[in-house]
mmCIF file of C-alpha atoms in Angstrom:
data_model
loop_
_atom_site.group_PDB
_atom_site.id
_atom_site.type_symbol
_atom_site.label_atom_id
_atom_site.label_comp_id
_atom_site.label_asym_id
_atom_site.label_seq_id
_atom_site.Cartn_x
_atom_site.Cartn_y
_atom_site.Cartn_z
ATOM 1 C CA ALA A 1 0.265 0.117 -0.112
ATOM 2 C CA GLN A 2 0.919 3.810 -0.153
ATOM 3 C CA SER A 3 1.995 5.505 3.043
ATOM 4 C CA VAL A 4 4.066 8.111 3.744
ATOM 5 C CA THR A 5 6.208 7.349 7.649
ATOM 6 C CA GLN A 6 7.733 9.359 9.296
ATOM 7 C CA PRO A 7 9.152 7.825 12.280
ATOM 8 C CA ASP A 8 10.253 10.428 15.024
ATOM 9 C CA ILE A 9 7.395 11.738 16.695
ATOM 10 C CA HIS A 10 9.071 14.185 18.607
ATOM 11 C CA ILE A 11 12.042 15.496 18.420
ATOM 12 C CA THR A 12 14.360 18.422 20.452
ATOM 13 C CA VAL A 13 17.653 20.252 19.224
ATOM 14 C CA SER A 14 19.503 22.904 20.668
ATOM 15 C CA GLU A 15 19.100 26.059 18.929
ATOM 16 C CA GLY A 16 22.021 26.705 16.208
ATOM 17 C CA ALA A 17 22.482 22.912 15.886
ATOM 18 C CA SER A 18 21.631 21.491 13.183
ATOM 19 C CA LEU A 19 18.564 19.321 12.114
ATOM 20 C CA GLU A 20 17.190 16.430 10.083
ATOM 21 C CA LEU A 21 13.960 15.057 10.309
ATOM 22 C CA ARG A 22 13.392 12.065 8.870
ATOM 23 C CA CYS A 23 10.317 10.835 6.049
ATOM 24 C CA ASN A 24 10.105 7.175 4.367
ATOM 25 C CA TYR A 25 7.394 6.351 1.559
ATOM 26 C CA SER A 26 6.287 2.907 0.467
ATOM 27 C CA TYR A 27 5.112 3.141 -3.465
ATOM 28 C CA GLY A 28 6.156 1.373 -6.880
ATOM 29 C CA ALA A 29 7.383 3.963 -8.452
ATOM 30 C CA THR A 30 9.078 7.468 -7.292
ATOM 31 C CA PRO A 31 6.389 10.165 -6.136
ATOM 32 C CA TYR A 32 5.984 13.472 -6.095
ATOM 33 C CA LEU A 33 7.153 14.818 -2.720
ATOM 34 C CA PHE A 34 6.819 17.620 -0.193
ATOM 35 C CA TRP A 35 7.655 18.795 2.901
ATOM 36 C CA TYR A 36 4.925 21.361 5.056
ATOM 37 C CA VAL A 37 5.484 22.671 8.010
ATOM 38 C CA GLN A 38 2.420 23.334 10.883
ATOM 39 C CA SER A 39 3.366 26.702 13.541
ATOM 40 C CA PRO A 40 1.227 26.023 16.499
ATOM 41 C CA GLY A 41 -2.698 27.148 15.859
ATOM 42 C CA GLN A 42 -1.682 27.663 12.048
ATOM 43 C CA GLY A 43 -2.741 25.830 9.300
ATOM 44 C CA LEU A 44 0.315 24.092 7.113
ATOM 45 C CA GLN A 45 3.136 25.508 4.644
ATOM 46 C CA LEU A 46 4.052 23.726 1.467
ATOM 47 C CA LEU A 47 8.108 24.268 2.756
ATOM 48 C CA LEU A 48 9.672 22.877 -0.569
ATOM 49 C CA LYS A 49 9.079 19.313 -3.412
ATOM 50 C CA TYR A 50 10.341 16.949 -4.955
ATOM 51 C CA PHE A 51 9.343 15.977 -8.433
ATOM 52 C CA SER A 52 12.277 14.933 -10.373
ATOM 53 C CA GLY A 53 15.966 15.518 -11.369
ATOM 54 C CA ASP A 54 18.505 17.272 -8.672
ATOM 55 C CA THR A 55 17.982 15.097 -5.642
ATOM 56 C CA LEU A 56 18.678 17.729 -3.035
ATOM 57 C CA VAL A 57 15.570 20.531 -3.502
ATOM 58 C CA GLN A 58 16.024 23.977 -1.297
ATOM 59 C CA GLY A 59 13.016 25.132 0.564
ATOM 60 C CA ILE A 60 12.288 28.311 2.584
ATOM 61 C CA LYS A 61 13.228 28.996 5.332
ATOM 62 C CA GLY A 62 16.403 27.916 4.666
ATOM 63 C CA PHE A 63 15.283 24.653 4.744
ATOM 64 C CA GLU A 64 16.812 21.897 1.684
ATOM 65 C CA ALA A 65 15.567 18.026 1.398
ATOM 66 C CA GLU A 66 17.349 14.820 0.036
ATOM 67 C CA PHE A 67 15.598 12.141 -1.831
ATOM 68 C CA LYS A 68 17.022 8.721 -1.962
ATOM 69 C CA ARG A 69 15.698 6.435 -4.141
ATOM 70 C CA SER A 70 17.335 3.443 -2.842
ATOM 71 C CA GLN A 71 16.228 4.064 1.043
ATOM 72 C CA SER A 72 12.749 5.416 -0.508
ATOM 73 C CA SER A 73 13.856 8.082 1.955
ATOM 74 C CA PHE A 74 12.857 11.935 1.570
ATOM 75 C CA ASN A 75 14.769 14.032 4.557
ATOM 76 C CA LEU A 76 14.905 17.307 5.184
ATOM 77 C CA ARG A 77 17.563 19.526 7.003
ATOM 78 C CA LYS A 78 18.677 22.663 8.465
ATOM 79 C CA PRO A 79 22.134 23.626 9.242
ATOM 80 C CA SER A 80 21.577 26.160 12.212
ATOM 81 C CA VAL A 81 17.756 25.967 13.608
ATOM 82 C CA HIS A 82 16.488 28.986 15.206
ATOM 83 C CA TRP A 83 13.796 29.474 18.007
ATOM 84 C CA SER A 84 11.175 30.102 15.475
ATOM 85 C CA ASP A 85 11.372 26.931 13.621
ATOM 86 C CA ALA A 86 10.005 24.904 16.432
ATOM 87 C CA ALA A 87 6.993 23.742 15.156
ATOM 88 C CA GLU A 88 5.240 20.606 13.324
ATOM 89 C CA TYR A 89 6.608 19.449 10.366
ATOM 90 C CA PHE A 90 4.524 16.854 7.591
ATOM 91 C CA CYS A 91 6.103 14.774 4.991
ATOM 92 C CA ALA A 92 3.593 14.055 1.949
ATOM 93 C CA SER A 93 3.441 12.804 -1.553
ATOM 94 C CA ASN A 94 0.106 12.629 -3.895
ATOM 95 C CA PHE A 95 1.215 9.008 -5.569
ATOM 96 C CA GLY A 96 0.496 9.688 -9.060
ATOM 97 C CA ASN A 97 -2.664 11.613 -8.176
ATOM 98 C CA GLU A 98 -4.094 15.099 -7.113
ATOM 99 C CA LYS A 99 -4.503 13.634 -3.511
ATOM 100 C CA LEU A 100 -1.572 13.960 -0.484
ATOM 101 C CA THR A 101 -1.264 11.815 1.763
ATOM 102 C CA PHE A 102 0.402 12.539 5.102
ATOM 103 C CA GLY A 103 2.880 11.678 7.556
ATOM 104 C CA THR A 104 1.695 11.520 10.800
ATOM 105 C CA GLY A 105 4.073 14.291 11.632
ATOM 106 C CA THR A 106 7.140 15.479 13.980
ATOM 107 C CA ARG A 107 7.077 17.439 16.524
ATOM 108 C CA LEU A 108 9.882 19.475 16.649
ATOM 109 C CA THR A 109 11.251 21.693 20.186
ATOM 110 C CA ILE A 110 13.684 23.768 20.334
ATOM 111 C CA ILE A 111 15.745 24.525 22.999
ATOM 112 C CA PRO A 112 17.773 27.398 24.202
ATOM 113 C CA ASN B 1 -6.619 37.961 -0.710
ATOM 114 C CA ALA B 2 -7.979 36.632 1.681
ATOM 115 C CA GLY B 3 -6.402 33.509 0.933
ATOM 116 C CA VAL B 4 -8.865 30.822 2.602
ATOM 117 C CA THR B 5 -11.163 31.622 5.022
ATOM 118 C CA GLN B 6 -12.453 28.977 7.948
ATOM 119 C CA THR B 7 -15.491 29.565 9.698
ATOM 120 C CA PRO B 8 -16.232 29.051 12.656
ATOM 121 C CA LYS B 9 -12.718 28.758 14.674
ATOM 122 C CA PHE B 10 -14.082 26.666 17.541
ATOM 123 C CA GLN B 11 -16.968 24.680 17.890
ATOM 124 C CA VAL B 12 -19.125 22.683 20.305
ATOM 125 C CA LEU B 13 -20.844 20.026 19.584
ATOM 126 C CA LYS B 14 -23.852 17.936 21.705
ATOM 127 C CA THR B 15 -23.954 14.409 20.215
ATOM 128 C CA GLY B 16 -26.607 14.760 17.297
ATOM 129 C CA GLN B 17 -26.116 17.610 16.509
ATOM 130 C CA SER B 18 -25.338 18.537 12.494
ATOM 131 C CA MET B 19 -23.418 21.902 11.395
ATOM 132 C CA THR B 20 -21.892 23.244 8.460
ATOM 133 C CA LEU B 21 -18.477 24.159 8.550
ATOM 134 C CA GLN B 22 -17.550 26.959 6.036
ATOM 135 C CA CYS B 23 -14.056 27.351 3.869
ATOM 136 C CA ALA B 24 -13.720 29.689 1.205
ATOM 137 C CA GLN B 25 -11.460 30.749 -1.081
ATOM 138 C CA ASP B 26 -10.451 33.584 -3.319
ATOM 139 C CA MET B 27 -7.580 32.248 -5.194
ATOM 140 C CA ASN B 28 -10.074 31.370 -8.290
ATOM 141 C CA HIS B 29 -8.656 27.896 -7.694
ATOM 142 C CA GLU B 30 -10.207 24.331 -8.679
ATOM 143 C CA TYR B 31 -9.178 21.942 -5.935
ATOM 144 C CA MET B 32 -9.909 22.457 -2.768
ATOM 145 C CA SER B 33 -10.490 19.382 0.120
ATOM 146 C CA TRP B 34 -10.971 19.134 3.583
ATOM 147 C CA TYR B 35 -8.396 17.084 5.921
ATOM 148 C CA ARG B 36 -9.487 16.401 10.251
ATOM 149 C CA GLN B 37 -6.354 16.049 12.005
ATOM 150 C CA ASP B 38 -5.821 13.898 14.824
ATOM 151 C CA PRO B 39 -3.173 13.215 17.605
ATOM 152 C CA GLY B 40 -0.453 11.030 16.326
ATOM 153 C CA MET B 41 -2.747 9.782 12.767
ATOM 154 C CA GLY B 42 -1.319 13.263 10.725
ATOM 155 C CA LEU B 43 -3.682 14.593 8.171
ATOM 156 C CA ARG B 44 -6.213 12.540 6.505
ATOM 157 C CA LEU B 45 -8.437 13.606 3.253
ATOM 158 C CA ILE B 46 -12.381 14.081 4.073
ATOM 159 C CA HIS B 47 -13.396 14.968 1.004
ATOM 160 C CA TYR B 48 -12.303 16.567 -2.242
ATOM 161 C CA SER B 49 -13.260 18.704 -5.478
ATOM 162 C CA VAL B 50 -11.823 19.535 -8.689
ATOM 163 C CA GLY B 51 -14.081 21.982 -9.611
ATOM 164 C CA ALA B 52 -18.172 23.741 -9.298
ATOM 165 C CA GLY B 53 -20.452 20.618 -9.424
ATOM 166 C CA ILE B 54 -17.642 17.908 -8.928
ATOM 167 C CA THR B 55 -16.911 16.070 -5.115
ATOM 168 C CA ASP B 56 -15.256 12.773 -4.474
ATOM 169 C CA GLN B 57 -14.406 10.577 -1.207
ATOM 170 C CA GLY B 58 -11.119 11.091 0.314
ATOM 171 C CA GLU B 59 -9.893 8.254 2.736
ATOM 172 C CA VAL B 60 -12.250 9.154 5.710
ATOM 173 C CA PRO B 61 -15.733 10.433 4.140
ATOM 174 C CA ASN B 62 -17.809 8.740 6.839
ATOM 175 C CA GLY B 63 -20.464 10.937 8.555
ATOM 176 C CA TYR B 64 -19.806 13.974 6.349
ATOM 177 C CA ASN B 65 -21.133 15.555 2.771
ATOM 178 C CA VAL B 66 -19.834 18.468 0.615
ATOM 179 C CA SER B 67 -21.004 20.374 -2.036
ATOM 180 C CA ARG B 68 -19.154 22.746 -4.732
ATOM 181 C CA SER B 69 -21.748 25.230 -5.808
ATOM 182 C CA THR B 70 -19.444 27.435 -6.624
ATOM 183 C CA THR B 71 -15.891 27.545 -7.085
ATOM 184 C CA GLU B 72 -15.550 29.604 -3.927
ATOM 185 C CA ASP B 73 -16.278 28.023 -1.621
ATOM 186 C CA PHE B 74 -16.501 24.483 -0.732
ATOM 187 C CA PRO B 75 -18.616 23.457 2.834
ATOM 188 C CA LEU B 76 -18.168 20.698 5.267
ATOM 189 C CA ARG B 77 -21.411 19.041 6.139
ATOM 190 C CA LEU B 78 -21.472 17.166 9.965
ATOM 191 C CA LEU B 79 -25.362 15.429 9.955
ATOM 192 C CA SER B 80 -25.732 13.879 12.830
ATOM 193 C CA ALA B 81 -22.277 14.873 14.707
ATOM 194 C CA ALA B 82 -20.376 11.832 17.103
ATOM 195 C CA PRO B 83 -17.297 11.984 19.440
ATOM 196 C CA SER B 84 -15.708 10.029 17.210
ATOM 197 C CA GLN B 85 -15.583 13.583 15.079
ATOM 198 C CA THR B 86 -14.129 15.762 17.662
ATOM 199 C CA SER B 87 -11.229 16.802 15.489
ATOM 200 C CA VAL B 88 -8.896 19.865 13.769
ATOM 201 C CA TYR B 89 -10.825 20.278 10.621
ATOM 202 C CA PHE B 90 -8.584 22.036 7.836
ATOM 203 C CA CYS B 91 -9.711 23.384 4.156
ATOM 204 C CA ALA B 92 -7.125 24.129 1.609
ATOM 205 C CA SER B 93 -7.321 24.738 -2.185
ATOM 206 C CA SER B 94 -4.969 24.836 -5.024
ATOM 207 C CA TYR B 95 -4.697 25.271 -8.943
ATOM 208 C CA LEU B 96 -5.859 21.933 -10.338
ATOM 209 C CA GLN B 97 -2.555 21.188 -12.048
ATOM 210 C CA SER B 98 -0.228 21.865 -8.689
ATOM 211 C CA SER B 99 -2.819 20.292 -6.412
ATOM 212 C CA TYR B 100 0.403 19.336 -4.220
ATOM 213 C CA GLU B 101 1.275 23.104 -3.357
ATOM 214 C CA GLN B 102 -2.269 23.317 -0.970
ATOM 215 C CA TYR B 103 -3.112 26.702 0.641
ATOM 216 C CA PHE B 104 -4.595 25.840 4.307
ATOM 217 C CA GLY B 105 -7.467 27.619 6.089
ATOM 218 C CA PRO B 106 -6.028 28.104 9.724
ATOM 219 C CA GLY B 107 -8.383 25.445 11.152
ATOM 220 C CA THR B 108 -11.787 24.602 13.017
ATOM 221 C CA ARG B 109 -11.181 23.004 16.022
ATOM 222 C CA LEU B 110 -14.896 21.019 17.045
ATOM 223 C CA THR B 111 -15.265 18.987 19.919
ATOM 224 C CA VAL B 112 -18.589 17.129 20.189
ATOM 225 C CA THR B 113 -19.957 15.529 23.453
#
């Protein structure tokens, strides 16, 4: 079955430290992949997207993600987090149709 | 541009009551959708629409009805609310050719007692 998995429910990092959030997908082909961010009490905002081509994609707010076909992964990274990055992050895919399938989300806490 | 607006922001219902969650967008988007967000389950698609007069079911449609009479509006109806429908509901819209890049409303927090 097609699915998106985010294995980490909650991650805590210190301000200024690097960040990596994990995302794996299950699909017979290469899907379109996305990362969304949800700030507290807000809707979701698209951070970045991967369709094809260069496997390292840049997004807004200094985030990047790398697609690895061999690992069925699309991990989100940031070299140095800021307190304002505290939020919930969702990986998503549309598996060849117009509907988005979301992972269960990873909540990011930043400690001073 | 107001973007995607949702009303109300909060609602408490008793079991068996009905209500309509409103969603409107002013971006002339063809695609509109409703999700529910529950702890540990991410966002799950309830219903979606690819244009006025066209709707289809998502992953969790039971207990919910939708209609799309105009491009701008996509209301979600709960005909007989149940405690299992306690959730945060998000409406989203996008251009059909880029339905991955959805613009989300601020959400409606619904509690059914």
